[in-house]
């Protein structure tokens, strides 16, 4: 075919609506009216994260009028940047980002802004110089969670000498930063509290167990474990039991998230305190998108209400009525 004729034919074809652009993925007719949301998820590192993914999938389902494109970044920020660029190329209607870490989003969010795609941040916070780079944020006050744990330690452990093992989440994430800041403030305020070990277990059960095994092998004395999430606490429990120690008796175990399994472990006396972190953001994100669709302006920052659980406050009903 004449090379000059090809572009002319292509334009004609597009104008007449008889075919789609060469690289554009065809949208099935039944999906044409759906609101398309690209969701860049941190990964599947914890029960909390899986509950969060399910909450998003349920709220942004086809029955509710959405097509959700989920991308699992396997806890890698670079993968999230690539996912966002893919969403922009696909021309999604909204981007939802659950960020791994707080920093490094300026460039890719500027690209989303230039493409006119609203970005909703969920769960952890981001640190950007221009707050106009995202539409709004919904998530937890992680510093307050850390402070809640320290207040409980003050009330229940007081000024007895504490040798604290600190299992951190993935470094640079708001969940790690806030909870660590809370503990650091407690350490500064109590001379009898000592930090004997601190390292990141990346919020996973396997790494939580690995770190505790290392602490036990070193022979470092400790009487408190401050685990920045439930899955690392489960790993720590396995390591303690394998070493013949009884969590809850030989060591005070403090955790975050309050997933159903962890609450069961409070009733069994293995976890002493669990500070709640609520993952059920799906309906909240959906409500924001609905607001935007109506031309309204959602609140820029929404902090989710959270509490804490220990043997004094927890009931069987709380566990059975739990959404995660
Ligand atoms: O950002 C929330 C944290 O991320 C949860 O505490 C943890 O379980 C998850 O992986």
Coordinates of C-alpha atoms and ligand atoms in Angstrom, one line a residue:
X1 CA 0.0 0.0 0.0
X2 CA 1.1 3.5 -0.7
X3 CA 2.9 4.7 2.5
X4 CA 1.3 8.2 2.2
X5 CA -2.1 6.7 2.1
X6 CA -1.9 4.7 5.3
X7 CA -2.1 7.7 7.8
X8 CA -5.0 9.1 5.8
X9 CA -6.9 5.8 5.9
X10 CA -6.2 5.5 9.7
X11 CA -7.6 9.0 10.4
X12 CA -10.6 8.3 8.3
X13 CA -11.2 5.0 10.1
X14 CA -11.0 6.7 13.5
X15 CA -13.2 9.6 12.5
X16 CA -15.9 7.2 11.2
X17 CA -15.6 5.2 14.5
X18 CA -15.1 1.9 12.7
X19 CA -11.9 0.9 14.5
X20 CA -9.9 1.8 17.6
X21 CA -6.4 3.4 17.9
X22 CA -3.6 0.7 17.3
X23 CA -2.4 0.4 20.9
X24 CA -5.5 1.2 22.9
X25 CA -6.9 -1.8 24.7
X26 CA -10.4 -2.5 23.6
X27 CA -13.0 -1.8 26.3
X28 CA -15.7 -4.4 26.3
X29 CA -19.1 -2.8 25.6
X30 CA -20.5 -3.9 29.0
X31 CA -17.7 -2.1 30.7
X32 CA -17.9 1.2 28.7
X33 CA -20.0 3.0 31.4
X34 CA -17.9 1.9 34.3
X35 CA -15.7 4.3 36.2
X36 CA -12.1 3.1 35.8
X37 CA -9.9 3.2 38.9
X38 CA -6.2 2.2 38.9
X39 CA -5.2 1.1 42.4
X40 CA -1.5 0.8 43.2
X41 CA -1.3 -1.4 46.3
X42 CA 1.8 -1.8 48.5
X43 CA 1.8 -5.6 48.3
X44 CA 0.4 -8.6 50.2
X45 CA 2.8 -8.4 53.1
X46 CA 0.2 -8.7 55.9
X47 CA -3.3 -9.7 56.9
X48 CA -4.0 -6.0 57.2
X49 CA -3.0 -5.5 53.6
X50 CA -5.0 -8.4 52.3
X51 CA -8.1 -7.0 54.1
X52 CA -7.4 -3.6 52.6
X53 CA -7.2 -5.1 49.1
X54 CA -10.4 -7.0 49.6
X55 CA -12.2 -3.9 50.9
X56 CA -11.2 -2.0 47.8
X57 CA -12.2 -4.8 45.4
X58 CA -15.6 -5.1 47.1
X59 CA -16.4 -1.4 47.2
X60 CA -15.1 -0.7 43.6
X61 CA -16.8 -3.7 42.0
X62 CA -18.5 -3.9 38.6
X63 CA -21.9 -4.2 40.4
X64 CA -21.2 -0.8 42.0
X65 CA -20.2 0.7 38.6
X66 CA -16.4 0.4 38.7
X67 CA -13.6 -1.3 36.9
X68 CA -10.8 -1.7 39.3
X69 CA -7.3 -2.2 37.9
X70 CA -5.2 -3.6 40.8
X71 CA -1.4 -3.5 40.8
X72 CA 0.5 -5.3 43.6
X73 CA 3.9 -3.5 44.0
X74 CA 5.4 -6.2 46.2
X75 CA 6.5 -3.5 48.6
X76 CA 8.7 -1.8 46.0
X77 CA 8.2 1.9 45.4
X78 CA 9.7 1.7 41.9
X79 CA 7.0 -0.7 40.9
X80 CA 4.4 1.7 42.2
X81 CA 5.8 4.5 40.0
X82 CA 5.6 2.2 37.0
X83 CA 2.1 1.2 37.8
X84 CA 1.0 4.8 38.1
X85 CA 2.6 5.6 34.7
X86 CA 0.7 2.6 33.2
X87 CA -2.6 3.9 34.7
X88 CA -1.9 7.3 33.1
X89 CA -1.2 5.7 29.7
X90 CA -4.4 3.7 30.0
X91 CA -6.4 6.9 30.7
X92 CA -8.0 5.7 33.9
X93 CA -10.6 8.0 35.5
X94 CA -9.0 7.9 39.0
X95 CA -5.8 6.7 40.6
X96 CA -5.7 5.4 44.1
X97 CA -2.3 5.1 45.7
X98 CA -1.4 3.2 48.9
X99 CA 2.2 4.4 49.1
X100 CA 5.0 2.1 50.4
X101 CA 7.1 5.0 51.6
X102 CA 6.4 8.7 52.2
X103 CA 9.0 10.2 49.8
X104 CA 9.7 10.2 46.1
X105 CA 6.3 10.9 44.5
X106 CA 6.7 14.4 43.1
X107 CA 7.6 13.4 39.5
X108 CA 5.0 10.7 38.9
X109 CA 2.2 12.6 40.6
X110 CA 3.0 15.7 38.5
X111 CA 2.6 13.5 35.5
X112 CA -0.8 12.3 36.8
X113 CA -1.8 16.0 37.4
X114 CA -0.7 17.0 33.9
X115 CA -2.9 14.2 32.6
X116 CA -5.8 15.6 34.6
X117 CA -6.3 12.4 36.7
X118 CA -7.4 12.8 40.3
X119 CA -5.1 10.9 42.8
X120 CA -6.5 9.6 46.0
X121 CA -4.0 8.6 48.7
X122 CA -5.0 5.9 51.1
X123 CA -3.5 4.4 54.3
X124 CA 0.0 5.9 54.6
X125 CA 0.8 9.5 53.9
X126 CA 3.1 11.0 51.3
X127 CA 5.5 13.9 51.6
X128 CA 5.3 16.3 48.6
X129 CA 6.1 20.0 48.4
X130 CA 2.8 20.7 46.6
X131 CA -0.3 19.3 48.2
X132 CA -2.1 20.0 44.9
X133 CA -0.4 16.9 43.5
X134 CA -3.1 14.7 45.1
X135 CA -6.8 15.2 45.6
X136 CA -7.2 13.9 49.1
X137 CA -5.9 11.4 51.7
X138 CA -7.6 8.9 53.9
X139 CA -5.8 6.9 56.5
X140 CA -4.5 6.4 60.0
X141 CA -2.7 8.7 62.5
X142 CA 0.3 6.4 63.0
X143 CA 2.0 8.7 65.5
X144 CA -1.1 8.6 67.6
X145 CA -1.1 4.8 67.4
X146 CA 2.5 4.8 68.7
X147 CA 1.6 7.2 71.5
X148 CA -1.4 5.0 72.5
X149 CA 1.0 2.0 72.9
X150 CA 3.4 4.1 75.0
X151 CA 0.5 5.4 77.2
X152 CA -0.6 1.8 77.8
X153 CA 3.0 0.8 78.7
X154 CA 3.2 3.7 81.2
X155 CA -0.1 2.6 82.8
X156 CA 0.6 -1.2 82.8
X157 CA 4.4 -1.5 83.1
X158 CA 5.2 1.9 84.7
X159 CA 8.8 2.6 85.6
X160 CA 9.9 -1.0 86.0
X161 CA 13.1 -1.6 84.0
X162 CA 12.1 -2.5 80.4
X163 CA 14.4 -4.2 77.9
X164 CA 12.6 -3.6 74.6
X165 CA 12.9 -5.4 71.4
X166 CA 11.6 -3.2 68.6
X167 CA 10.4 -4.9 65.3
X168 CA 9.9 -2.1 62.8
X169 CA 7.8 -2.0 59.7
X170 CA 9.3 -1.1 56.3
X171 CA 11.5 1.8 56.8
X172 CA 10.2 5.1 55.4
X173 CA 6.6 4.2 55.5
X174 CA 4.2 6.4 57.6
X175 CA 3.2 3.3 59.6
X176 CA 6.8 2.7 60.6
X177 CA 7.7 6.4 61.1
X178 CA 4.7 7.3 63.3
X179 CA 4.9 4.2 65.5
X180 CA 8.7 4.5 65.9
X181 CA 8.4 8.2 66.8
X182 CA 5.8 7.2 69.5
X183 CA 8.2 4.6 71.0
X184 CA 11.1 7.0 70.8
X185 CA 9.2 9.6 72.8
X186 CA 8.5 7.0 75.4
X187 CA 12.1 6.0 75.6
X188 CA 13.1 9.6 76.0
X189 CA 10.6 10.1 78.9
X190 CA 11.5 6.9 80.8
X191 CA 15.1 6.3 81.9
X192 CA 14.3 2.8 83.0
X193 CA 13.2 1.8 79.5
X194 CA 16.0 0.5 77.3
X195 CA 16.0 -0.3 73.7
X196 CA 18.0 -3.6 73.3
X197 CA 17.3 -4.3 69.7
X198 CA 15.7 -2.5 66.7
X199 CA 15.5 -3.7 63.1
X200 CA 13.0 -3.8 60.3
X201 CA 10.9 -6.9 59.7
X202 CA 9.2 -5.3 56.7
X203 CA 5.8 -6.0 58.2
X204 CA 6.0 -9.7 57.3
X205 CA 5.6 -12.8 59.6
X206 CA 8.7 -14.5 58.1
X207 CA 11.0 -11.6 58.9
X208 CA 9.5 -11.0 62.3
X209 CA 10.3 -14.6 63.2
X210 CA 13.8 -14.3 61.6
X211 CA 14.6 -11.2 63.7
X212 CA 13.3 -12.7 67.0
X213 CA 15.4 -15.9 66.3
X214 CA 18.5 -13.6 65.9
X215 CA 17.7 -11.8 69.2
X216 CA 17.3 -15.1 71.0
X217 CA 20.5 -16.6 69.4
X218 CA 22.4 -13.5 70.6
X219 CA 21.2 -14.1 74.1
X220 CA 20.1 -10.5 74.5
X221 CA 17.9 -10.2 77.6
X222 CA 14.5 -8.6 76.9
X223 CA 11.0 -8.4 78.5
X224 CA 9.0 -6.4 76.0
X225 CA 8.5 -6.8 72.2
X226 CA 7.1 -3.8 70.4
X227 CA 6.1 -5.2 67.1
X228 CA 4.8 -2.6 64.5
X229 CA 2.3 -5.1 63.1
X230 CA 0.4 -8.3 63.8
X231 CA 2.2 -10.5 61.3
X232 CA 5.6 -9.7 62.7
X233 CA 4.1 -10.4 66.1
X234 CA 3.0 -13.9 64.9
X235 CA 6.5 -14.6 63.7
X236 CA 7.9 -13.4 67.0
X237 CA 5.5 -15.7 68.9
X238 CA 6.6 -18.7 66.8
X239 CA 10.3 -17.9 67.6
X240 CA 9.6 -17.4 71.3
X241 CA 7.7 -20.7 71.6
X242 CA 10.4 -22.6 69.7
X243 CA 12.8 -21.3 72.3
X244 CA 10.6 -22.5 75.2
X245 CA 9.4 -19.0 76.1
X246 CA 5.8 -18.2 76.8
X247 CA 4.5 -14.9 75.1
X248 CA 2.4 -13.0 77.5
X249 CA 4.1 -14.5 80.6
X250 CA 7.9 -14.3 79.9
X251 CA 7.5 -11.3 77.7
X252 CA 5.0 -8.5 77.2
X253 CA 4.0 -8.4 73.5
X254 CA 2.7 -5.2 72.0
X255 CA 1.3 -5.1 68.5
X256 CA -0.5 -3.0 65.9
X257 CA -3.4 -3.6 63.5
X258 CA -5.9 -5.6 65.7
X259 CA -6.8 -8.2 63.1
X260 CA -9.2 -10.9 64.2
X261 CA -6.4 -13.5 64.7
X262 CA -4.4 -11.1 66.9
X263 CA -7.4 -10.3 69.0
X264 CA -7.9 -14.1 69.6
X265 CA -4.3 -14.1 70.9
X266 CA -5.1 -11.4 73.4
X267 CA -7.9 -13.6 74.8
X268 CA -5.3 -16.5 74.9
X269 CA -3.0 -14.2 76.9
X270 CA -0.2 -14.1 74.3
X271 CA -0.5 -10.5 73.0
X272 CA -0.9 -7.9 75.8
X273 CA -1.9 -4.9 73.8
X274 CA -3.0 -4.4 70.2
X275 CA -3.4 -0.9 68.8
X276 CA -6.0 -0.7 66.1
X277 CA -5.2 0.2 62.5
X278 CA -8.3 0.0 60.3
X279 CA -7.8 -1.3 56.7
X280 CA -11.4 -1.0 55.5
X281 CA -10.8 2.0 53.2
X282 CA -12.8 0.7 50.2
X283 CA -16.1 2.3 51.1
X284 CA -14.3 5.6 52.1
X285 CA -12.6 5.8 48.7
X286 CA -15.8 5.0 46.9
X287 CA -17.6 7.8 48.8
X288 CA -14.8 10.2 47.8
X289 CA -15.1 9.2 44.1
X290 CA -18.9 9.7 44.3
X291 CA -18.3 13.2 45.7
X292 CA -15.9 14.0 42.9
X293 CA -18.4 12.6 40.3
X294 CA -21.0 15.0 41.7
X295 CA -18.5 17.9 41.3
X296 CA -18.1 18.3 45.1
X297 CA -14.8 18.8 46.9
X298 CA -13.9 16.0 49.4
X299 CA -12.1 16.7 52.6
X300 CA -8.4 17.0 52.0
X301 CA -7.4 14.8 55.0
X302 CA -9.5 12.2 56.7
X303 CA -8.2 10.4 59.7
X304 CA -9.9 7.1 60.6
X305 CA -11.2 6.6 64.1
X306 CA -9.2 3.9 65.9
X307 CA -9.0 2.3 69.3
X308 CA -6.9 -0.3 71.2
X309 CA -7.5 -3.7 72.7
X310 CA -6.2 -5.5 75.8
X311 CA -7.5 -8.2 78.1
X312 CA -9.5 -5.6 80.1
X313 CA -11.3 -4.1 77.1
X314 CA -11.7 -7.0 74.7
X315 CA -14.9 -9.2 74.4
X316 CA -15.8 -12.2 72.3
X317 CA -18.4 -10.0 70.5
X318 CA -15.8 -7.6 69.4
X319 CA -13.9 -10.4 67.7
X320 CA -16.9 -12.0 66.0
X321 CA -18.2 -8.6 64.7
X322 CA -14.8 -7.7 63.3
X323 CA -14.6 -7.0 59.6
X324 CA -11.0 -8.1 59.3
Ligands
LIG1 O1 0.2 0.9 56.6 C1 -0.5 0.0 57.4 C2 0.4 -1.1 57.8 O2 0.8 -1.8 56.7 C3 -0.1 -2.2 58.7 O3 0.1 -1.9 60.1 C4 0.6 -3.3 58.3 O4 0.2 -4.6 58.7 C5 0.6 -3.2 56.8 O5 1.4 -4.0 56.1

